[in-house]
XYZ file of C-alpha atoms in Angstrom:
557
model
C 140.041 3.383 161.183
C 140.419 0.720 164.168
C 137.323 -1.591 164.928
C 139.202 -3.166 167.698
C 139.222 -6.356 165.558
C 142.905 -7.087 166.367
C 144.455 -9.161 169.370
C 144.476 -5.824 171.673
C 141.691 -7.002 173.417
C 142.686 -10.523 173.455
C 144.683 -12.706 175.673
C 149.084 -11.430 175.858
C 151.098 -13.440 174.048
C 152.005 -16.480 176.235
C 148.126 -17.236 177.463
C 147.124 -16.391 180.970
C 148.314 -18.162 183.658
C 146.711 -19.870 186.961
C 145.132 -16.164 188.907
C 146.485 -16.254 192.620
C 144.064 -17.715 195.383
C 141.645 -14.747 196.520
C 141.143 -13.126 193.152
C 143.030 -10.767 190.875
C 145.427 -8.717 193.073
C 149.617 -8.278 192.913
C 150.615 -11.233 190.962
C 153.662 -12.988 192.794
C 156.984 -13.114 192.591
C 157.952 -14.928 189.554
C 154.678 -14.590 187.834
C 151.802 -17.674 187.787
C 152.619 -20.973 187.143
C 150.900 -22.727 184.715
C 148.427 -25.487 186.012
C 149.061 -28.916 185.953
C 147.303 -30.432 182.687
C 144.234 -32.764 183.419
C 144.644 -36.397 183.892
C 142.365 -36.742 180.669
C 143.567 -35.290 177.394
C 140.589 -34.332 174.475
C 140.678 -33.400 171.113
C 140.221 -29.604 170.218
C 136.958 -29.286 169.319
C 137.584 -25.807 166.760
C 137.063 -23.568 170.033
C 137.872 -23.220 173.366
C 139.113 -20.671 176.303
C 142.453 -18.897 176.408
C 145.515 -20.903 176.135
C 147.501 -21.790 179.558
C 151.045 -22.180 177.642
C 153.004 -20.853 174.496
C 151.075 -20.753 171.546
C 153.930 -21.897 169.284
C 154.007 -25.342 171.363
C 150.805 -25.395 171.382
C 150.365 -25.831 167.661
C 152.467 -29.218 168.006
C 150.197 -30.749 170.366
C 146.479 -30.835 171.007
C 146.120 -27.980 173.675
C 144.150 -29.308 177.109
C 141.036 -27.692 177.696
C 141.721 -24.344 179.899
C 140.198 -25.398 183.377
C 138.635 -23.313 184.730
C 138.037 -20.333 182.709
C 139.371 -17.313 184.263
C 138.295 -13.869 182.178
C 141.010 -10.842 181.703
C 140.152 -8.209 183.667
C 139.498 -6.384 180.713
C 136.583 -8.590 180.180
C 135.529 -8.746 183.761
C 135.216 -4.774 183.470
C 133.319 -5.133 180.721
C 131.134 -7.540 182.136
C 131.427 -10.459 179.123
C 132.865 -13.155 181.443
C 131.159 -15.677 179.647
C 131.827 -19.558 178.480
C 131.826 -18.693 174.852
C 128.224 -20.510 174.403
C 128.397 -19.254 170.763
C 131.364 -20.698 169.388
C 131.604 -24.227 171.271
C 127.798 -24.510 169.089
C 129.580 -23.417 166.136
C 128.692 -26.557 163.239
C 131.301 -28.781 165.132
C 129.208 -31.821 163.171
C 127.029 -30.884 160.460
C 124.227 -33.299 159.931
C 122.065 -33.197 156.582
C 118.457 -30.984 157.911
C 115.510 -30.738 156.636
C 115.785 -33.911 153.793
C 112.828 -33.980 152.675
C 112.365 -30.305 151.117
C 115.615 -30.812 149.603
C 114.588 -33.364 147.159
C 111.596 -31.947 146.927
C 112.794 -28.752 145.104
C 114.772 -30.726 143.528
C 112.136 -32.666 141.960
C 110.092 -29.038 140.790
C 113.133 -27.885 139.196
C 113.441 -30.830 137.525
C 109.995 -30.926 136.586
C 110.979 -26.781 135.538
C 113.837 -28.052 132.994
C 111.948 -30.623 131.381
C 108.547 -27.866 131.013
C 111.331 -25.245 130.018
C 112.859 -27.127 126.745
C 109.476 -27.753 125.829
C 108.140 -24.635 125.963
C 111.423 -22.823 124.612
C 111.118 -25.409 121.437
C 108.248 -24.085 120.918
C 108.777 -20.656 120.154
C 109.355 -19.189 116.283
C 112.871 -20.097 114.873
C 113.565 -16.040 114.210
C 113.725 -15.638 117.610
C 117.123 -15.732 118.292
C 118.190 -14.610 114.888
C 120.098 -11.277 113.559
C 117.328 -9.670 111.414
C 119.893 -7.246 109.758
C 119.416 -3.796 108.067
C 118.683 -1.092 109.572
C 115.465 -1.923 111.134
C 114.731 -4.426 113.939
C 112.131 -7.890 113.187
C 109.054 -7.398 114.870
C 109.728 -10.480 116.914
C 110.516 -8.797 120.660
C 112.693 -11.958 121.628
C 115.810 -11.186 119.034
C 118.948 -10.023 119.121
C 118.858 -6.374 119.527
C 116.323 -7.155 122.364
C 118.454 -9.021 124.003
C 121.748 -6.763 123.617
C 119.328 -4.520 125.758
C 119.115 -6.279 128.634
C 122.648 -7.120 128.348
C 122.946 -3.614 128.902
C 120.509 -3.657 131.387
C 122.260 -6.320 133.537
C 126.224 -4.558 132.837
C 124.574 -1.019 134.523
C 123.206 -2.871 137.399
C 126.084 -4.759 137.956
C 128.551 -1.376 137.635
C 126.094 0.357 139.919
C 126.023 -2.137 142.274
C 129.471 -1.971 142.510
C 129.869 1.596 142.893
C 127.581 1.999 145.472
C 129.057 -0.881 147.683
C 132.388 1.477 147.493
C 130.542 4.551 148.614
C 129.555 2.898 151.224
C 132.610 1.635 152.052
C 134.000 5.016 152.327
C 131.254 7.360 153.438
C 128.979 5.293 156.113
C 127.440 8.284 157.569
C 126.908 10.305 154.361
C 125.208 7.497 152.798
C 123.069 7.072 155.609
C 122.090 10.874 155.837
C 121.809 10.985 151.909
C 119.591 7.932 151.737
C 117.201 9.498 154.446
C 116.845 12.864 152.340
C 116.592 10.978 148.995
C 113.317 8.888 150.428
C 112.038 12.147 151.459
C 112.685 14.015 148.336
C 111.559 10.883 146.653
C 108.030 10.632 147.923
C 107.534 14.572 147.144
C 108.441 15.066 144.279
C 106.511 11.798 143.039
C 103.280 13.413 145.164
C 103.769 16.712 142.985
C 103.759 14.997 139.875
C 100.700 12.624 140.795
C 98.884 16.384 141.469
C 100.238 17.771 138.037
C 98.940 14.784 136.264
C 95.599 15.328 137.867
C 95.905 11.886 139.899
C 94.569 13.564 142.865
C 94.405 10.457 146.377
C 97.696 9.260 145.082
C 99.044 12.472 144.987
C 97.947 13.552 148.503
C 99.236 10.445 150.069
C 102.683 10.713 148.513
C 102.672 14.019 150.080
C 101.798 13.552 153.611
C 103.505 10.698 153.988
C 106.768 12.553 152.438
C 106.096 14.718 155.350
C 105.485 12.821 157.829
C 108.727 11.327 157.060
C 110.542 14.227 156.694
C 109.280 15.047 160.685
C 110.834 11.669 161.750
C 113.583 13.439 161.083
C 114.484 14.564 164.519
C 113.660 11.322 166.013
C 115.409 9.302 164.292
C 118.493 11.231 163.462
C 119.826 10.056 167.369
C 120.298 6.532 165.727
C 122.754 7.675 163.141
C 125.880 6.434 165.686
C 124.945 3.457 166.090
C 123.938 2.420 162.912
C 127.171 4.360 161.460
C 129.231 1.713 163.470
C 126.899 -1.411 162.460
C 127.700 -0.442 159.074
C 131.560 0.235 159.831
C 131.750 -2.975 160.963
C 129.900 -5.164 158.326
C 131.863 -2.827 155.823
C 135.211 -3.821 157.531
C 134.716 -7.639 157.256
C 133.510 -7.748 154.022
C 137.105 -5.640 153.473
C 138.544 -8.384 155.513
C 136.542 -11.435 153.023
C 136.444 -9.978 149.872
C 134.656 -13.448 148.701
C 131.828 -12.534 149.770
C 131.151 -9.843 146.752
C 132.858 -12.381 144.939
C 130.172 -15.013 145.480
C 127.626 -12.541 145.762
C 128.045 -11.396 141.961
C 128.019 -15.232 141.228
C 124.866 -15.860 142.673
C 123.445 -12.455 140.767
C 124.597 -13.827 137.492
C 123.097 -17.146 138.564
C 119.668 -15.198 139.545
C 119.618 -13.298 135.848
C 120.431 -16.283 134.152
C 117.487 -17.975 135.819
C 115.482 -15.186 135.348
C 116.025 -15.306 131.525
C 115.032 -19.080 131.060
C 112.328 -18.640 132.989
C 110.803 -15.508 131.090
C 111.274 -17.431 127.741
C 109.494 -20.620 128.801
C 107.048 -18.049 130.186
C 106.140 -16.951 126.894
C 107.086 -19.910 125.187
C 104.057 -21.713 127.239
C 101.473 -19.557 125.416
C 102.250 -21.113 122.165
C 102.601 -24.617 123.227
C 99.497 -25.181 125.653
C 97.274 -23.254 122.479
C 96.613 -27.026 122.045
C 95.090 -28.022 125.021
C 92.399 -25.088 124.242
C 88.989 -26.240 124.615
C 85.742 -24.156 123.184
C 82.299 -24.658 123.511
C 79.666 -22.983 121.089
C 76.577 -21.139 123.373
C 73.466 -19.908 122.489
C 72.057 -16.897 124.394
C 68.659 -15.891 124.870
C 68.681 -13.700 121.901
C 69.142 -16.605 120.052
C 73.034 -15.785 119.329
C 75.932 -18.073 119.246
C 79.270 -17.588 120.770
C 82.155 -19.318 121.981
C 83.315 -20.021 125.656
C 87.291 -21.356 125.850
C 88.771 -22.503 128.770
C 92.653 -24.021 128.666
C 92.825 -25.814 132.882
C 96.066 -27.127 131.676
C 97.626 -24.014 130.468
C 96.695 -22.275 133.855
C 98.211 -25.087 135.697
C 101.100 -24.741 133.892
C 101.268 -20.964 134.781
C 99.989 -21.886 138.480
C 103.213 -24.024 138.831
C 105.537 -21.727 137.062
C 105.005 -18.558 139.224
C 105.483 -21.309 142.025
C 108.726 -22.737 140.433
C 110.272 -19.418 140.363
C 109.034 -18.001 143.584
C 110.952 -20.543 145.597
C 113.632 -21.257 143.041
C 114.563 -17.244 143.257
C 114.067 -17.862 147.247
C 116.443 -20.553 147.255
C 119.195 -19.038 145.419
C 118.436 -15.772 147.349
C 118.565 -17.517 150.536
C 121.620 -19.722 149.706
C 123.424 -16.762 149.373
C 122.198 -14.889 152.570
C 123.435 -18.229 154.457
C 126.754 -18.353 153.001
C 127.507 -14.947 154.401
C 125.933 -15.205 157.553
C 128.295 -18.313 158.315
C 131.215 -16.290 157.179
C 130.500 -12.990 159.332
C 129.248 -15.714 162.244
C 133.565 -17.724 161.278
C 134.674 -13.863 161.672
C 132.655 -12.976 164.709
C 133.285 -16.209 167.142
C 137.328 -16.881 165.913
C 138.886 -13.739 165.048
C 141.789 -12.922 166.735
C 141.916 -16.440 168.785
C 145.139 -17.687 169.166
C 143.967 -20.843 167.623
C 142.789 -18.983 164.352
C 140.034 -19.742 161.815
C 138.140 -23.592 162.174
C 139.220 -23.636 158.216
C 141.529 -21.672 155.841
C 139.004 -20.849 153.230
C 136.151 -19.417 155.487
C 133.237 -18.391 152.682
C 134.335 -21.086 150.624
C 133.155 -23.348 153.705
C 130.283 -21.889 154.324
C 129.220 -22.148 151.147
C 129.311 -26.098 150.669
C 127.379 -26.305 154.135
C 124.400 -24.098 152.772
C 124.589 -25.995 149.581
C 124.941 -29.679 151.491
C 124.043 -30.329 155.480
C 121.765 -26.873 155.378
C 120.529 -26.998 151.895
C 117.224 -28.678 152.757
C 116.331 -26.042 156.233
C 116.799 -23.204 152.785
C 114.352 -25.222 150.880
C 111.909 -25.595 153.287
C 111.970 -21.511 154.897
C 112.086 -20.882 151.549
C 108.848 -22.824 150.430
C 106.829 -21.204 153.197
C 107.243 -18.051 151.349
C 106.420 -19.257 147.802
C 103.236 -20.619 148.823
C 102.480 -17.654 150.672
C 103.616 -15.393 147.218
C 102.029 -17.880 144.998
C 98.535 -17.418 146.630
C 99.308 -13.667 146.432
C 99.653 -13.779 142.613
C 96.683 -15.766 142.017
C 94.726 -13.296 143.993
C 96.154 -10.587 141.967
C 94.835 -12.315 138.837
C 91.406 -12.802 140.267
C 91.555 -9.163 141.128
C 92.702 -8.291 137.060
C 89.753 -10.454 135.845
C 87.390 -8.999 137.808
C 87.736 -4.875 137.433
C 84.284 -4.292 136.781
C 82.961 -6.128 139.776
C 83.532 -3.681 143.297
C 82.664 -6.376 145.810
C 86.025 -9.235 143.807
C 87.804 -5.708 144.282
C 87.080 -5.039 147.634
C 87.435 -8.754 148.798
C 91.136 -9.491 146.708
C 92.297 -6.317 147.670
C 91.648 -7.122 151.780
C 92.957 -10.919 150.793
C 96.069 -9.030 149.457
C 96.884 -7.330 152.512
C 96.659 -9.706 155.197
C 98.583 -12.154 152.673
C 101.258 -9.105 152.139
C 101.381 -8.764 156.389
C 102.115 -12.416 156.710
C 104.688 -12.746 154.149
C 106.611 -10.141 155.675
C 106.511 -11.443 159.069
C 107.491 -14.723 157.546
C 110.418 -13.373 155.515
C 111.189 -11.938 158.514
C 111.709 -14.159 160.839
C 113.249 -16.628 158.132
C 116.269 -13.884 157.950
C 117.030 -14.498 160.796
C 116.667 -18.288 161.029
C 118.784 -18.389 158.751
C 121.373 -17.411 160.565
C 120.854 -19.726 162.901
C 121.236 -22.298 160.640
C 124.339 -21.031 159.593
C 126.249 -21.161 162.513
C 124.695 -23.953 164.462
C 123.282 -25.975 161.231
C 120.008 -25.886 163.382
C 116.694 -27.527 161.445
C 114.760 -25.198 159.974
C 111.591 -25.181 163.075
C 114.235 -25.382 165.334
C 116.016 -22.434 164.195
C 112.656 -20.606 163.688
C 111.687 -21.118 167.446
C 115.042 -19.908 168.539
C 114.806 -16.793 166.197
C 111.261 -16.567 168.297
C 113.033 -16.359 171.965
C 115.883 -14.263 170.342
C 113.270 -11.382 169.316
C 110.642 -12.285 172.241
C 113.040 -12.315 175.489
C 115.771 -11.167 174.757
C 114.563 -7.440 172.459
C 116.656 -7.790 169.995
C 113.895 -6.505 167.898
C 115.231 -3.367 169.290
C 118.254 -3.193 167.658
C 116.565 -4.161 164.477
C 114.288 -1.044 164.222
C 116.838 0.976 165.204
C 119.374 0.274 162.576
C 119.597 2.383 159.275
C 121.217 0.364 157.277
C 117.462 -1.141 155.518
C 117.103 2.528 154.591
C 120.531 2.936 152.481
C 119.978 -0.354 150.529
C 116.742 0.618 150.061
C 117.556 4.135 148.548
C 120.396 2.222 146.463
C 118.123 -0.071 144.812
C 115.701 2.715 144.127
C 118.365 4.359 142.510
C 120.139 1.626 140.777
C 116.472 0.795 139.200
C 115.884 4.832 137.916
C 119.250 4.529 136.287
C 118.789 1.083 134.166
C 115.330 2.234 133.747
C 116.676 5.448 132.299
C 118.805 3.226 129.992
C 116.313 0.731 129.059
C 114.371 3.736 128.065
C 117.331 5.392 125.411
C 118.105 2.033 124.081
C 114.682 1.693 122.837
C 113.563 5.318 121.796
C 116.979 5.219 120.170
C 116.602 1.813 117.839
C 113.023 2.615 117.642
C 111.979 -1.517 116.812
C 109.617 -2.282 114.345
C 107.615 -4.165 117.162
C 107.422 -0.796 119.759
C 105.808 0.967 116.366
C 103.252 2.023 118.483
C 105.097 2.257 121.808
C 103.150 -0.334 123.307
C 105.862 -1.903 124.692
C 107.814 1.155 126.166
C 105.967 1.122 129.711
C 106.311 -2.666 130.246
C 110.418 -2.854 129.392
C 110.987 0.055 131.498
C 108.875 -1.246 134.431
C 110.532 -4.677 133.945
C 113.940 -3.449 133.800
C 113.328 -1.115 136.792
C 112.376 -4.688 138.689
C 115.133 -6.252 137.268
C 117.457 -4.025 138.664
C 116.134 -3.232 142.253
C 116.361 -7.595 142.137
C 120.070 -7.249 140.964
C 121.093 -4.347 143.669
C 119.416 -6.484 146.296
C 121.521 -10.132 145.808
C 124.865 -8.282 145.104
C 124.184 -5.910 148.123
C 123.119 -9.316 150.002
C 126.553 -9.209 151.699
C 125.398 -5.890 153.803
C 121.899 -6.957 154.397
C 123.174 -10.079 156.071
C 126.523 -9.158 157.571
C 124.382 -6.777 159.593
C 121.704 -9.456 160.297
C 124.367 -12.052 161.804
C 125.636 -9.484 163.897
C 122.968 -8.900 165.363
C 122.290 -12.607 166.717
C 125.764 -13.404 167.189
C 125.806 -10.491 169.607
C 122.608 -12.177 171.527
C 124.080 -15.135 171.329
C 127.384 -14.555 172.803
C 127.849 -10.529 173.557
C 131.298 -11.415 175.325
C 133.212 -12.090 172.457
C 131.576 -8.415 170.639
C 133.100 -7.325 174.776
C 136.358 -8.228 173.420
C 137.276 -7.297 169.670
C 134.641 -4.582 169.064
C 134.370 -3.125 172.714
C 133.153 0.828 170.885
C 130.136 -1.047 169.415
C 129.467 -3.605 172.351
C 129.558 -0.294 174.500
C 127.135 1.429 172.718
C 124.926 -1.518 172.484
C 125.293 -1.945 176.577
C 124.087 1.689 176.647
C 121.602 2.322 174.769
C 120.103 -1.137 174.318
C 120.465 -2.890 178.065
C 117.947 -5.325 177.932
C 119.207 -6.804 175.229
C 122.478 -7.399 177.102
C 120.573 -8.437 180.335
C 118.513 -10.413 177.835
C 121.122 -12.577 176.711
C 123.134 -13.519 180.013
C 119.918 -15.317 181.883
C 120.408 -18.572 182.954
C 117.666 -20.063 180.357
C 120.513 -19.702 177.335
C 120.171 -21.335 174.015
């Protein structure tokens, strides 16, 4: 299927020439005649207008800059007769952002290692041992536990995969399917909640099952549009395969993580045992008993949750960078007769989120952690105090408004992100710019309106049944000696079900923020969507004209 992403809609071969005085009309006899080049030669800069000569000779010398811009009439119809703001902004020289938070998560995930070994020493020497015949140690962290979530981890991965395909081939099935599934979803799990006598949570997973079900017919006049976001995204990640190459690197980065972490996680419960303090109490009975406390052990766990939190946010968000700046390299230069700024496009993006941008990631990224790290400890106040309704009823509002701000935050850091992709922007600057972008110009309405959230959504609800499913046969069928008592059978499958929607998420990452960067590129510079996707910019224009409006005002970026 054609997305118009070809030279069609681009300038003839041989550039345009000089238009004759008075405006597009009969060109004369002869055709135009090239202008005269400008006293002052400059470099090419990576981006410009539409050649004035051959493009072979061109690629000999440096090309003069086309003065004045004159659009085809094909863009004039279409009303994109812009200057290409976008691309001329386009990381032309990268400058290190944001310094400071760089070497300051470098300095926690230093301080991570050293905590790690120490706490991984720490643990029994069986641990990683074979305990042979037929039945399993008791020690959860051995072999045949971890052969499990090696299992876990191949699924997700194959999954993944497979569901990146289907949606590759079937845009508008998968959006009508994942719809349905939610909706099935949330009523069947309401008709269990009733069978098992769990009677609020039963109710609300049926009205609101309903209730979404009715949104049916409202919604179902968005299907075209976000058929041909995801048409698009799906055709340039067709076009850069490396970005599911780099996004399954970063997901076996993000497990591999995961794994040290959860070890020195446990590990820290044997180590800090030492820094226990007790003191012996008399009550007024006359009875003695002790009162422990261990400040250093829940500093340790304080810093942990916070280690990982923005550790997991900066790999997360390295990734989400790399492919914005490729889909942004796709968006601005494909199909110019100069061709890409670089021949390996997410290879390049990729050293500028890990270098110049590296520290605007660490510090959007920190934001969040905090805000997640606060989140946890109130969850923990909330678990220590079960008994007491007024600790309930205070965590539980604390919760909330915490929850509400993270996801604004999140949010809005998606999309600065992008802008630090293409522009290499500082984080605040890119922030307030992500502000205007959503504030004046409503591109908050194309956000809502897309569907794609809902199939990667469904996907990772469905990837995370299916590993949970295994998780669940690989342990009723080894049966080990230390899930005797099934104690442990709830908390693997709930973990692996986590583990998994976490997995679907990074290695779907290239959807999620191909459709993201689209989205701002086409605020930033909707000419250039004019010219090699005119179906989509046409629908946009459309149904979405304030957006378009939006973006042409004088008060640009």
């Amino acid at each position: 299927m054609s997305y118009g992403y070809g030279n069609s809609y681009y300038p003839p071969q041989g550039g345009y020439g000089a238009p004759p005085q008075g405006g597009y009309g009969a060109p004369p006899q002869g055709g135009y005649e090239a202008p005269p080049p400008p006293p002052e030669q400059h470099q090419y800069d990576g981006y410009g207008g539409y050649s004035d000569g051959n493009y072979q000779q061109q690629q000999q010398q440096p090309p003069p800059p086309a003065e004045p811009y004159y659009p085809p009439p094909q863009d004039q119809a279409a009303g994109a007769g812009d200057d290409f703001k976008g691309a001329k902004k386009f990381v032309r020289e990268p400058k290190f952002r944001d310094l400071w938070a760089a070497l300051l998560f470098l300095a926690q995930l230093a301080l991570f290692v050293v905590m790690a070994a120490l706490f991984i020493n720490s643990l029994p020497s069986s641990t990683f041992k074979n305990p042979g015949g037929p039945h399993p140690t008791k020690n959860f962290y051995s072999q045949p536990t971890m052969i499990m979530w090696l299992c876990v981890l191949l699924v997700s991965i194959v999954f993944s995969v497979l569901y990146l395909g289907l949606m590759q081939m079937f845009a508008r099935q998968m959006l009508v399917i994942s719809f349905w599934f939610a909706v099935v979803s949330m009523i069947g799990t309401g008709i269990y909640y009733l069978s098992a006598r769990i009677w609020f949570a039963g109710a609300i997973m049926l009205i609101f099952g309903v209730m979404y079900a009715l949104m049916w017919f409202s919604w179902r006049h968005r299907l075209p549009f976000s058929k041909l976001v995801l048409e698009t995204v799906c055709h340039i990640t067709r076009r850069f395969p490396s970005t599911i190459v780099v996004s399954l690197g970063f997901l076996l980065v993000q497990a591999a993580y995961s794994a040290l972490w959860s070890l020195a996680f446990v590990g820290s419960f044997k180590y800090m045992d030492k820094y226990q303090h007790c003191t012996t109490h008399t009550d007024r009975n006359g009875r003695q008993y002790q009162s422990c406390t261990n400040v250093p052990q829940i500093l340790s766990w304080v810093f942990m949750v916070f280690s990982f939190y923005w550790t997991s946010g900066v790999i997360i968000n390295v990734l989400h960078t790399t492919i914005c700046g490729t889909f942004a390299t796709f968006y601005f230069f494909e199909g110019s007769p100069y061709g890409y700024p670089t021949k390996h496009v997410t290879l390049s993006s990729l050293k500028r989120a890990m270098t110049t941008s590296f520290g605007s990631i660490c510090f959007g990224s920190l934001i969040v952690a905090i805000i997640q790290t606060i989140r946890a400890i109130v969850r923990a106040f909330r678990s220590q105090n079960d008994d007491n309704l007024a600790a309930q009823l205070i965590g539980c509002c604390l919760d909330c408004i915490l929850g509400c701000i993270e996801g604004i935050v999140e949010f809005f850091n998606k999309y600065a992100y992008v802008e630090i992709a293409v522009y290499g922007k500082p984080f605040v600057q890119a922030a307030k710019d992500t502000w205007t972008l959503v504030k004046d110009r409503g591109i908050d309405a194309l956000i809502n309106d897309s569907l794609i959230g809902n199939v990667l959504q469904m996907g990772a609800f469905m990837c995370a049944s299916v590993v949970a499913l295994v998780a669940w046969l690989y342990i009723t069928i080894t049966k080990p000696e230390y899930n005797a008592t099934g104690s442990y059978t709830v908390p693997i499958i709930i973990a692996a079900f986590l583990l998994a929607m976490s997995m679907f998420t990074v290695l779907l990452k290239c959807i999620d923020s191909g459709a993201a960067t689209t989205f701002v590129c086409l605020a930033e510079d909707p000419g250039t969507m004019a010219r090699n996707n005119p179906r989509l910019f046409a629908m946009v224009a459309e149904a979405y004209p304030q957006v378009v409006r939006g973006v042409r005002t004088p008060a640009a970026f």
